[in-house]
Short mmCIF file of C-alpha atoms in Angstrom, two decimals:
data_model
loop_
_atom_site.label_atom_id
_atom_site.label_comp_id
_atom_site.label_asym_id
_atom_site.label_seq_id
_atom_site.Cartn_x
_atom_site.Cartn_y
_atom_site.Cartn_z
CA MET A 623 22.91 58.69 141.01
CA GLU A 624 25.45 59.24 138.21
CA PRO A 625 29.00 58.28 139.19
CA LEU A 626 31.67 60.99 139.11
CA ILE A 627 34.23 58.47 137.93
CA GLU A 628 33.40 55.42 135.89
CA VAL A 629 36.05 52.94 134.77
CA ARG A 630 35.31 49.75 132.83
CA GLY A 631 37.74 47.08 131.72
CA LEU A 632 40.85 49.26 131.98
CA ARG A 633 44.05 47.56 130.84
CA PHE A 634 47.50 49.08 130.55
CA ARG A 635 50.88 47.68 129.69
CA TYR A 636 54.12 49.69 130.11
CA ASP A 637 56.67 49.86 127.29
CA ASP A 638 58.86 47.29 129.05
CA GLY A 639 56.03 44.76 128.81
CA THR A 640 54.83 44.93 132.42
CA LEU A 641 51.07 44.50 132.60
CA ALA A 642 50.17 47.16 135.20
CA LEU A 643 46.36 47.14 134.91
CA ASP A 644 44.49 44.02 133.93
CA GLY A 645 40.82 44.86 133.60
CA VAL A 646 39.90 47.38 136.30
CA ASP A 647 36.26 48.30 136.96
CA PHE A 648 35.55 51.14 139.38
CA GLN A 649 32.97 53.79 140.23
CA LEU A 650 33.18 56.83 142.52
CA PHE A 651 30.02 58.67 143.55
CA PRO A 652 29.57 62.33 144.63
CA GLY A 653 30.62 63.01 148.22
CA GLU A 654 32.44 59.69 148.58
CA THR A 655 35.97 59.19 149.82
CA VAL A 656 37.54 55.91 148.79
CA ALA A 657 40.89 54.50 149.92
CA LEU A 658 42.98 52.59 147.40
CA PHE A 659 45.04 49.88 149.07
CA GLY A 660 47.44 47.39 147.59
CA ARG A 661 51.07 46.30 147.67
CA ASN A 662 53.81 48.28 145.92
CA GLY A 663 53.54 47.76 142.19
CA SER A 664 49.94 46.54 142.33
CA GLY A 665 48.77 49.28 139.91
CA LYS A 666 47.27 51.95 142.18
CA THR A 667 49.30 54.91 140.90
CA THR A 668 49.06 53.71 137.29
CA PHE A 669 45.30 53.58 137.79
CA VAL A 670 44.97 57.16 139.09
CA HIS A 671 47.22 58.46 136.30
CA HIS A 672 44.57 57.21 133.87
CA LEU A 673 41.89 59.34 135.50
CA ASN A 674 43.27 62.61 134.17
CA GLY A 675 44.82 61.23 131.00
CA LEU A 676 48.48 61.18 132.06
CA LEU A 677 48.42 57.57 130.86
CA ALA A 678 46.08 56.08 128.30
CA GLY A 679 45.25 52.37 128.29
CA GLU A 680 42.52 50.20 126.76
CA GLY A 681 39.03 50.39 128.21
CA PHE A 682 36.56 53.05 129.22
CA VAL A 683 37.29 55.91 131.65
CA SER A 684 34.95 58.83 132.25
CA VAL A 685 35.18 61.70 134.74
CA CYS A 686 32.14 63.86 135.51
CA GLY A 687 30.45 62.55 132.37
CA LEU A 688 33.42 63.32 130.13
CA GLN A 689 35.22 60.42 128.50
CA VAL A 690 38.94 60.70 129.22
CA GLU A 691 40.39 61.11 125.74
CA LYS A 692 42.70 63.61 124.10
CA ARG A 693 40.11 66.17 123.03
CA ASN A 694 38.54 66.24 126.52
CA LEU A 695 41.76 66.44 128.53
CA PRO A 696 41.69 70.19 129.37
CA ALA A 697 38.09 69.84 130.67
CA VAL A 698 38.84 66.59 132.52
CA ARG A 699 41.89 68.11 134.22
CA ARG A 700 39.73 70.93 135.54
CA LYS A 701 37.37 68.37 137.11
CA ILE A 702 39.93 66.13 138.76
CA GLY A 703 42.91 67.33 140.80
CA LEU A 704 45.85 65.03 141.35
CA VAL A 705 48.14 65.62 144.35
CA PHE A 706 51.41 63.83 143.65
CA GLN A 707 53.31 61.70 146.13
CA ASP A 708 56.47 63.81 145.89
CA SER A 709 55.54 67.43 146.55
CA ASP A 710 58.87 68.60 145.10
CA GLU A 711 57.63 67.48 141.69
CA GLN A 712 54.50 69.53 142.07
CA LEU A 713 56.01 72.75 143.42
CA PHE A 714 58.08 74.01 140.52
CA MET A 715 57.43 77.76 140.53
CA PRO A 716 59.79 80.15 142.37
CA THR A 717 57.30 81.24 145.03
CA VAL A 718 54.35 79.59 146.76
CA ILE A 719 51.75 82.04 145.44
CA GLU A 720 53.02 81.71 141.86
CA ASP A 721 52.88 77.94 142.17
CA VAL A 722 49.32 77.93 143.44
CA ALA A 723 48.33 80.41 140.70
CA PHE A 724 49.84 78.19 137.99
CA GLY A 725 46.61 76.21 137.45
CA PRO A 726 44.21 79.18 137.42
CA LEU A 727 46.45 81.02 134.92
CA ASN A 728 46.49 77.94 132.68
CA ARG A 729 42.73 77.83 133.00
CA GLY A 730 42.58 81.29 131.43
CA GLN A 731 42.03 83.48 134.50
CA ASP A 732 43.61 86.93 134.31
CA THR A 733 46.38 87.71 136.75
CA THR A 734 44.16 89.53 139.27
CA ALA A 735 41.60 86.72 139.39
CA ALA A 736 44.35 84.07 139.52
CA MET A 737 45.98 85.90 142.43
CA GLU A 738 42.66 85.99 144.29
CA THR A 739 41.95 82.30 143.59
CA ALA A 740 45.45 81.35 144.73
CA SER A 741 45.17 83.44 147.91
CA GLN A 742 41.82 81.81 148.72
CA ALA A 743 43.29 78.33 148.18
CA LEU A 744 46.19 79.19 150.49
CA ARG A 745 43.70 80.45 153.09
CA ASP A 746 41.81 77.13 152.75
CA VAL A 747 44.92 75.19 153.69
CA GLY A 748 45.94 77.72 156.37
CA LEU A 749 49.17 78.85 154.71
CA GLU A 750 48.40 82.33 153.48
CA ALA A 751 51.40 83.68 155.39
CA LEU A 752 53.78 81.64 153.21
CA ALA A 753 52.65 83.17 149.91
CA GLY A 754 55.97 84.87 149.16
CA ARG A 755 58.23 82.01 150.28
CA ALA A 756 60.25 79.76 148.00
CA PRO A 757 58.91 76.16 147.99
CA TYR A 758 62.28 74.66 148.91
CA HIS A 759 62.26 76.49 152.23
CA LEU A 760 59.07 74.74 153.41
CA SER A 761 58.75 71.70 155.65
CA ALA A 762 57.38 68.46 154.18
CA GLY A 763 53.96 69.11 155.76
CA GLU A 764 53.84 72.66 154.40
CA LYS A 765 54.89 71.48 150.96
CA LYS A 766 52.09 68.92 150.94
CA ARG A 767 49.53 71.55 151.91
CA VAL A 768 50.82 73.99 149.29
CA ALA A 769 50.60 71.20 146.69
CA LEU A 770 47.01 70.64 147.83
CA ALA A 771 46.31 74.39 147.56
CA GLY A 772 47.64 74.28 144.00
CA ILE A 773 45.05 71.64 143.22
CA LEU A 774 42.23 73.36 145.14
CA ALA A 775 42.91 76.51 143.10
CA MET A 776 41.82 74.50 140.05
CA GLU A 777 38.41 74.18 141.79
CA PRO A 778 38.12 70.46 141.00
CA GLU A 779 35.13 68.24 141.77
CA ILE A 780 37.34 65.27 142.64
CA LEU A 781 40.62 65.12 144.58
CA VAL A 782 43.07 62.30 144.03
CA LEU A 783 45.85 62.00 146.58
CA ASP A 784 48.78 59.70 145.88
CA GLU A 785 50.43 58.56 149.12
CA PRO A 786 49.69 61.88 150.87
CA THR A 787 51.35 60.89 154.16
CA THR A 788 54.80 60.19 152.66
CA PHE A 789 57.51 62.17 154.52
CA LEU A 790 54.96 63.58 157.02
CA ASP A 791 55.41 63.26 160.77
CA PRO A 792 52.36 62.17 162.84
CA PRO A 793 51.20 65.73 163.74
CA ALA A 794 51.44 66.76 160.07
CA GLN A 795 49.48 63.62 159.13
CA ARG A 796 46.76 64.53 161.64
CA ASP A 797 46.61 68.11 160.33
CA LEU A 798 46.34 66.85 156.76
CA ALA A 799 43.54 64.40 157.64
CA ALA A 800 41.62 67.17 159.43
CA LEU A 801 42.09 69.48 156.46
CA LEU A 802 40.96 66.85 153.96
CA ARG A 803 37.87 66.04 156.04
CA ARG A 804 36.81 69.69 155.78
CA LEU A 805 37.02 69.70 151.98
CA PRO A 806 33.71 68.92 150.27
CA GLN A 807 35.11 67.23 147.13
CA ALA A 808 34.87 63.50 146.46
CA LYS A 809 38.26 61.94 147.13
CA LEU A 810 40.39 59.02 146.10
CA VAL A 811 43.26 58.34 148.49
CA VAL A 812 46.07 56.03 147.47
CA THR A 813 47.78 55.01 150.69
CA HIS A 814 49.43 52.26 152.69
CA ASP A 815 48.40 53.93 155.91
CA ALA A 816 45.21 52.24 157.15
CA ARG A 817 44.83 54.58 160.12
CA PHE A 818 45.02 57.68 157.91
CA ALA A 819 42.63 56.10 155.40
CA ARG A 820 40.14 55.18 158.14
CA ALA A 821 40.13 58.82 159.29
CA LEU A 822 38.90 59.83 155.84
CA ALA A 823 37.12 57.00 154.06
CA ARG A 824 34.33 54.51 154.67
CA ARG A 825 34.94 52.55 151.49
CA ALA A 826 38.14 50.96 150.24
CA VAL A 827 39.25 48.96 147.25
CA PHE A 828 42.18 46.57 147.19
CA PHE A 829 44.51 46.27 144.19
CA GLU A 830 46.41 43.09 143.41
CA LYS A 831 48.40 42.44 140.24
CA GLY A 832 46.64 45.18 138.31
CA ARG A 833 43.09 44.23 139.32
CA ILE A 834 40.66 45.35 142.00
CA VAL A 835 40.16 42.18 144.00
CA ALA A 836 37.97 43.63 146.77
CA ASP A 837 35.67 46.61 147.15
CA GLY A 838 33.72 47.34 150.32
CA PRO A 839 33.65 48.94 153.78
CA ILE A 840 37.16 49.98 154.80
CA ASP A 841 37.18 48.02 158.07
CA GLU A 842 36.33 44.79 156.28
CA ILE A 843 39.04 45.36 153.67
CA VAL A 844 41.65 46.18 156.32
CA ASP A 845 40.74 43.06 158.32
CA ARG A 846 40.54 40.77 155.32
CA PHE A 847 43.96 41.74 153.98
CA GLN A 848 45.47 42.38 157.42
CA TRP A 849 46.43 45.85 156.16
CA VAL A 850 48.07 47.04 159.35
CA PRO A 851 51.75 47.42 160.20
CA GLY A 852 53.24 45.44 163.07
CA THR A 853 55.23 42.40 163.96
CA THR A 854 54.30 38.91 162.80
CA SER A 855 53.84 36.16 165.34
CA GLY A 856 57.33 34.76 164.66
CA GLU A 857 59.16 38.06 165.37
CA ALA A 858 60.29 39.26 168.76
CA ALA A 859 59.52 42.83 169.68
CA GLY A 860 62.99 43.23 171.20
CA PRO A 861 64.85 42.06 174.28
CA GLN A 862 62.53 41.44 177.21
CA PRO A 863 63.32 43.30 180.40
CA ALA A 864 64.77 41.04 183.04
CA GLY A 865 62.76 40.20 186.09
CA MET B 721 76.89 76.26 148.82
CA HIS B 722 77.10 79.54 146.92
CA HIS B 723 73.47 79.68 145.84
CA VAL B 724 72.17 79.18 149.39
CA VAL B 725 74.33 82.02 150.73
CA ILE B 726 73.41 84.37 147.90
CA GLU B 727 69.75 83.49 148.27
CA ASN B 728 69.95 84.43 151.95
CA TRP B 729 71.51 87.75 150.97
CA SER B 730 68.76 88.39 148.45
CA ARG B 731 66.10 88.13 151.16
CA GLY B 732 67.59 91.00 153.16
CA ALA B 733 66.26 94.53 153.49
CA SER B 734 68.17 97.57 152.25
CA LEU B 735 67.90 100.50 149.90
CA LEU B 736 69.02 98.26 147.02
CA HIS B 737 66.74 95.37 148.00
CA ALA B 738 63.76 97.71 147.83
CA ARG B 739 64.49 98.82 144.25
CA ASP B 740 62.69 97.31 141.28
CA ALA B 741 64.63 94.48 139.60
CA ARG B 742 64.44 96.16 136.19
CA VAL B 743 66.13 99.29 137.50
CA LYS B 744 68.95 97.24 138.98
CA VAL B 745 69.38 95.23 135.77
CA ILE B 746 69.63 98.42 133.67
CA LEU B 747 72.16 99.92 136.08
CA LEU B 748 74.22 96.74 136.06
CA LEU B 749 74.25 96.72 132.25
CA ALA B 750 75.31 100.38 132.18
CA PHE B 751 78.12 99.64 134.65
CA LEU B 752 79.30 96.60 132.66
CA VAL B 753 79.24 98.46 129.34
CA ALA B 754 81.10 101.45 130.81
CA LEU B 755 83.70 99.15 132.37
CA ALA B 756 84.13 97.01 129.25
CA THR B 757 84.49 100.00 126.91
CA THR B 758 87.04 101.85 129.04
CA PRO B 759 90.10 101.45 126.79
CA ARG B 760 92.95 101.41 129.33
CA LEU B 761 92.19 100.84 132.97
CA THR B 762 94.65 103.02 134.84
CA PRO B 763 94.92 102.43 138.59
CA ALA B 764 92.87 105.60 139.13
CA ALA B 765 90.14 104.43 136.74
CA SER B 766 90.12 100.97 138.38
CA ALA B 767 89.77 102.64 141.78
CA CYS B 768 86.79 104.70 140.55
CA TYR B 769 84.96 101.61 139.24
CA ALA B 770 85.85 99.64 142.37
CA ALA B 771 84.46 102.50 144.47
CA LEU B 772 81.17 102.25 142.55
CA ALA B 773 81.01 98.48 143.07
CA ILE B 774 81.80 98.85 146.77
CA ALA B 775 79.15 101.56 147.09
CA GLY B 776 76.67 99.04 145.64
CA ILE B 777 77.76 96.39 148.15
CA LEU B 778 77.38 98.82 151.06
CA LEU B 779 74.02 100.17 149.83
CA GLY B 780 72.80 96.58 149.60
CA GLY B 781 73.98 95.82 153.13
CA LEU B 782 75.97 92.86 151.78
CA PRO B 783 79.04 91.44 153.57
CA LEU B 784 81.96 93.18 151.86
CA GLY B 785 84.67 90.58 152.48
CA SER B 786 82.55 87.57 151.63
CA LEU B 787 81.24 89.13 148.42
CA LEU B 788 84.69 90.24 147.23
CA LEU B 789 85.98 86.75 147.93
CA ARG B 790 83.17 85.13 145.94
CA ALA B 791 83.74 87.50 143.02
CA ALA B 792 87.21 85.98 142.66
CA ILE B 793 85.59 82.84 141.25
CA VAL B 794 85.96 84.33 137.74
CA LEU B 795 89.68 84.92 138.06
CA PRO B 796 90.88 81.42 137.08
CA PHE B 797 89.03 81.76 133.78
CA THR B 798 90.23 85.25 132.85
CA ALA B 799 93.71 84.54 134.22
CA THR B 800 94.22 82.17 131.26
CA PHE B 801 93.68 85.02 128.78
CA ALA B 802 95.65 87.43 130.93
CA VAL B 803 98.63 85.07 130.77
CA PHE B 804 98.47 85.11 126.96
CA SER B 805 98.48 88.93 126.99
CA LEU B 806 101.39 88.90 129.40
CA ILE B 807 103.37 86.53 127.17
CA ALA B 808 102.61 88.85 124.25
CA GLY B 809 104.25 91.64 126.27
CA ASP B 810 101.09 93.62 127.03
CA ALA B 811 101.08 93.76 130.82
CA PRO B 812 98.54 96.64 131.15
CA ARG B 813 96.07 94.68 129.00
CA ALA B 814 96.54 91.59 131.18
CA ALA B 815 95.92 93.62 134.33
CA GLY B 816 92.90 95.30 132.70
CA LEU B 817 91.38 91.90 131.86
CA LEU B 818 91.70 90.72 135.43
CA VAL B 819 90.35 93.92 136.96
CA LYS B 820 87.44 94.18 134.52
CA SER B 821 86.35 90.57 134.99
CA TYR B 822 86.67 90.78 138.76
CA LEU B 823 84.69 94.04 139.08
CA SER B 824 82.05 92.71 136.66
CA ALA B 825 81.60 89.61 138.83
CA ALA B 826 81.33 91.77 141.95
CA ALA B 827 78.67 93.95 140.28
CA VAL B 828 76.67 90.90 139.18
CA LEU B 829 76.84 89.57 142.74
CA VAL B 830 75.45 92.89 144.01
CA LEU B 831 72.46 92.43 141.68
CA VAL B 832 71.75 88.78 142.56
CA GLY B 833 72.53 89.40 146.22
CA THR B 834 69.87 92.09 146.48
CA THR B 835 67.17 90.60 144.21
CA PRO B 836 65.35 87.30 144.87
CA LEU B 837 65.57 85.12 141.78
CA ALA B 838 61.82 85.17 141.16
CA LYS B 839 61.82 88.97 140.95
CA LEU B 840 65.01 89.04 138.92
CA LEU B 841 63.61 86.64 136.31
CA ARG B 842 60.35 88.54 136.14
CA GLY B 843 62.30 91.78 135.70
CA LEU B 844 64.45 90.28 132.97
CA GLU B 845 61.36 89.01 131.20
CA SER B 846 59.65 92.37 131.26
CA LEU B 847 62.85 93.86 129.81
CA GLY B 848 62.52 91.48 126.86
CA ALA B 849 64.50 88.37 127.84
CA PRO B 850 63.00 85.28 126.12
CA ARG B 851 60.47 83.39 128.28
CA LEU B 852 62.09 80.06 127.41
CA LEU B 853 65.43 81.23 128.77
CA THR B 854 64.00 82.54 132.05
CA LEU B 855 61.97 79.33 132.46
CA VAL B 856 65.07 77.18 132.03
CA VAL B 857 66.94 79.26 134.62
CA GLN B 858 63.96 79.10 136.97
CA PHE B 859 63.71 75.31 136.79
CA LEU B 860 67.46 74.86 137.03
CA TYR B 861 67.59 76.99 140.16
CA ARG B 862 64.52 75.36 141.71
CA TYR B 863 65.82 71.81 141.32
CA LEU B 864 69.46 72.60 142.06
CA PHE B 865 68.46 72.42 145.74
CA VAL B 866 66.69 69.09 145.34
CA ILE B 867 69.45 67.48 143.29
CA SER B 868 72.25 68.76 145.53
CA GLU B 869 70.36 67.42 148.53
CA GLN B 870 70.10 64.03 146.83
CA ALA B 871 73.82 64.13 146.06
CA GLN B 872 74.62 64.89 149.69
CA HIS B 873 72.42 61.99 150.86
CA MET B 874 74.21 59.65 148.48
CA ARG B 875 77.60 60.90 149.66
CA LEU B 876 76.62 60.29 153.28
CA ALA B 877 75.31 56.84 152.42
CA ALA B 878 78.60 56.04 150.72
CA LEU B 879 80.60 57.35 153.69
CA CYS B 880 78.52 55.23 156.07
CA ARG B 881 79.66 52.16 154.20
CA GLY B 882 83.29 53.21 154.48
CA SER B 883 85.55 54.84 151.92
CA GLY B 884 87.50 52.22 150.04
CA PRO B 885 90.72 52.56 148.04
CA ARG B 886 90.93 55.52 145.65
CA PRO B 887 90.01 53.68 142.38
CA LEU B 888 86.92 52.26 144.09
CA ARG B 889 85.93 55.73 145.28
CA PHE B 890 86.19 57.08 141.72
CA ARG B 891 84.02 54.22 140.49
CA ALA B 892 81.47 54.90 143.22
CA ALA B 893 81.42 58.62 142.34
CA ALA B 894 80.90 57.80 138.65
CA GLY B 895 78.05 55.47 139.58
CA ALA B 896 76.52 58.12 141.82
CA ILE B 897 76.62 60.69 139.00
CA ALA B 898 74.88 58.22 136.69
CA VAL B 899 72.20 57.54 139.31
CA LEU B 900 71.72 61.28 139.88
CA PHE B 901 71.33 61.81 136.15
CA ALA B 902 68.76 59.00 135.88
CA ARG B 903 66.87 60.32 138.91
CA SER B 904 66.89 63.85 137.53
CA HIS B 905 65.46 62.58 134.26
CA GLN B 906 62.78 60.65 136.13
CA ARG B 907 61.99 63.73 138.20
CA ALA B 908 61.74 65.88 135.07
CA GLU B 909 59.09 63.49 133.79
CA GLY B 910 57.26 63.71 137.11
CA ILE B 911 57.34 67.51 137.01
CA HIS B 912 56.02 67.51 133.46
CA GLN B 913 53.16 65.24 134.52
CA ALA B 914 52.37 67.52 137.47
CA MET B 915 52.32 70.49 135.08
CA LEU B 916 50.02 68.67 132.65
CA ALA B 917 47.71 67.72 135.52
CA ARG B 918 47.26 71.43 136.24
CA GLY B 919 46.34 72.36 132.70
CA PHE B 920 49.79 73.20 131.28
CA SER B 921 49.56 73.53 127.52
CA GLY B 922 53.08 74.66 126.62
CA ARG B 923 52.84 78.29 127.75
CA THR B 924 53.21 79.62 131.26
CA GLU B 925 51.55 82.80 132.36
CA LEU B 926 53.01 84.81 135.20
CA LEU B 927 51.35 86.87 137.88
CA SER B 928 51.53 90.58 137.12
CA SER B 929 54.82 92.27 137.80
CA THR B 930 55.19 95.22 140.14
CA ARG B 931 55.19 98.82 138.96
CA ILE B 932 58.28 100.99 138.89
CA GLY B 933 57.86 103.74 141.51
CA LEU B 934 59.18 107.28 141.70
CA ARG B 935 62.01 106.24 144.03
CA ASP B 936 63.07 103.57 141.53
CA LEU B 937 63.15 106.17 138.74
CA LEU B 938 65.14 108.62 140.86
CA PHE B 939 67.59 105.86 141.77
CA LEU B 940 67.91 104.86 138.12
CA GLY B 941 68.53 108.48 137.09
CA ALA B 942 71.16 109.02 139.77
CA GLY B 943 72.90 105.71 139.05
CA LEU B 944 72.99 106.21 135.28
CA SER B 945 74.27 109.79 135.68
CA LEU B 946 77.06 108.58 137.93
CA VAL B 947 78.16 105.78 135.60
CA LEU B 948 77.90 108.04 132.54
CA ALA B 949 79.83 110.84 134.23
CA LEU B 950 82.57 108.43 135.27
CA ARG B 951 82.84 106.88 131.83
CA THR B 952 82.84 110.26 130.05
CA SER B 953 85.44 111.79 132.33
CA LEU B 954 87.67 108.74 131.92
CA GLY B 955 87.26 109.01 128.14
CA VAL B 956 88.24 112.65 128.20
CA LEU B 957 91.23 111.94 130.41
CA TRP B 958 92.31 109.14 128.07
CA ASN B 959 92.13 111.45 125.07
CA LEU B 960 94.24 113.97 126.86
#
C-alpha cells in the first residue's frame, strides 16, 4: 500500500540556530490515525508544518504522491488540512460561514458552491446554527469545531490536528474525540493528552530532540515513556484526612 | 468597551437594521455632505439636522442617551479648532464646527449601531471601497477583541502581584505594551500561516452579497428626498 505521507531524512534549523528536526523518517497510511507525542520543543509542530509547506527543511516530504515543494503547494494544501492549536489564529473572517467558506473560495469554487460546501462542513461538525455568528462570540469548543469545519470544507484526505484539546473542558474534549472518530480521513494528532490520543489512535510516535525515537502501538509508547499525568512517588497528594 | 456595546446594538432588530448596508451608507454620506456644506448653522438649521439624526436613532431602536453620549467622543478633537475660531472672533463658526462634528458622529453611530461590521464592510466594498482597506478594517476589528482580552489578562496578572510605586507601574505598563506588540506580531504570523494552509494566494473572495429589495429602494428614496429637501430649503433661507 502506498503511504499518504512519506518523510525521509527531514532536517530543519530555525534562523536562531536551533536544530528543530534532526533526520525524521515517517510514513502514514490510508485510514490510519497516529498520535505524535513528545516534550515541549521536541519538534512535533515544526514537523507537521513541513507537511503542507509552511516550513521547508532538508530531506524528502511527499503527501498523497506529491512532493512538498513550491510548485506543488496549492495541490498539497488541498490534500492535507491543518487544524491549528490556537483557534483564534484560524478563525479570521467576520462570520463563521465566511470563515468556513474561505478555503473553498480559494480553491476556485463559485460563491454558491462555496456556501453549500461550507454549510455541509458546518453540518458535519454539528454547528450549522452558528453560521451567522462572529467567531469571537463562540466558546473554545465551538471555535475548535468551526476551525475543523474550515478544514473539512477543503475536503482533505489527511487531517493534522495540533494540540486539539488545548482550552477545551472534558465534555468538549469528549465531543471532539467522538466527532473525529466519525471522520473517515487519515489523521495525525499532535497531543500531550494520552487519554484523548488513545480514544483516536492505535499507533503513536515519540519525538525527542528533533528525532522520532519510537514508533509503535500507542499503549506501548505511553507505557515506555510514562506519558501520563500524575504525581511522582516523592510527591504527596495533599494533606491526609485525620483518623 | 465601545466596540462591544456597538456590536451588541448592531445585532438588534428594527426598521433600520433590516435595511441593506449600501442604502444606509449612501444615506449617511448624503446627510454628512448636506451637513458639511450648510454654510451657517443657525439654531433652527441645527435643530432640523439633529431631528434627522434623532429620527435615525429612534428608527434603529438605539438607546438615545447612550448614543448621544458616545457621539461626544469627537468633541475634544474639534474643540481645539473651535477654540481657534473663537479666538479669531468668529463665534458662530466655532459653534458650527462643534455642532457639525457632533451630529456627524451621531449619524455614523446610527450606521454602525444598526449594521453588523461584516455586512457594513461588504456593503462598502460593493460600493467601490478598496478590498485592501476593508480587509485591514476587518482584521483590525476581529483581533481587537483578542488583543484587548490579552491586555486585560496581563493587567489582572499585574494586579495580582500588587501595584507598586508609580514609576514601577509605568515601567510595568511599558513592558506590557511591548509584550502585547510582540505577541500581536507573532499572532499575525500564525494567522498568515493558517491562511496559507487553506489555499490563500493573496486574494480573498467573499460570499455573494445580498440584493437590494424594494423596501430598501423606497427607504433610500424617502431618506434622500428628506435630506435634499432640508438642505435646499436651508440654502434658500440662507440666500434670503
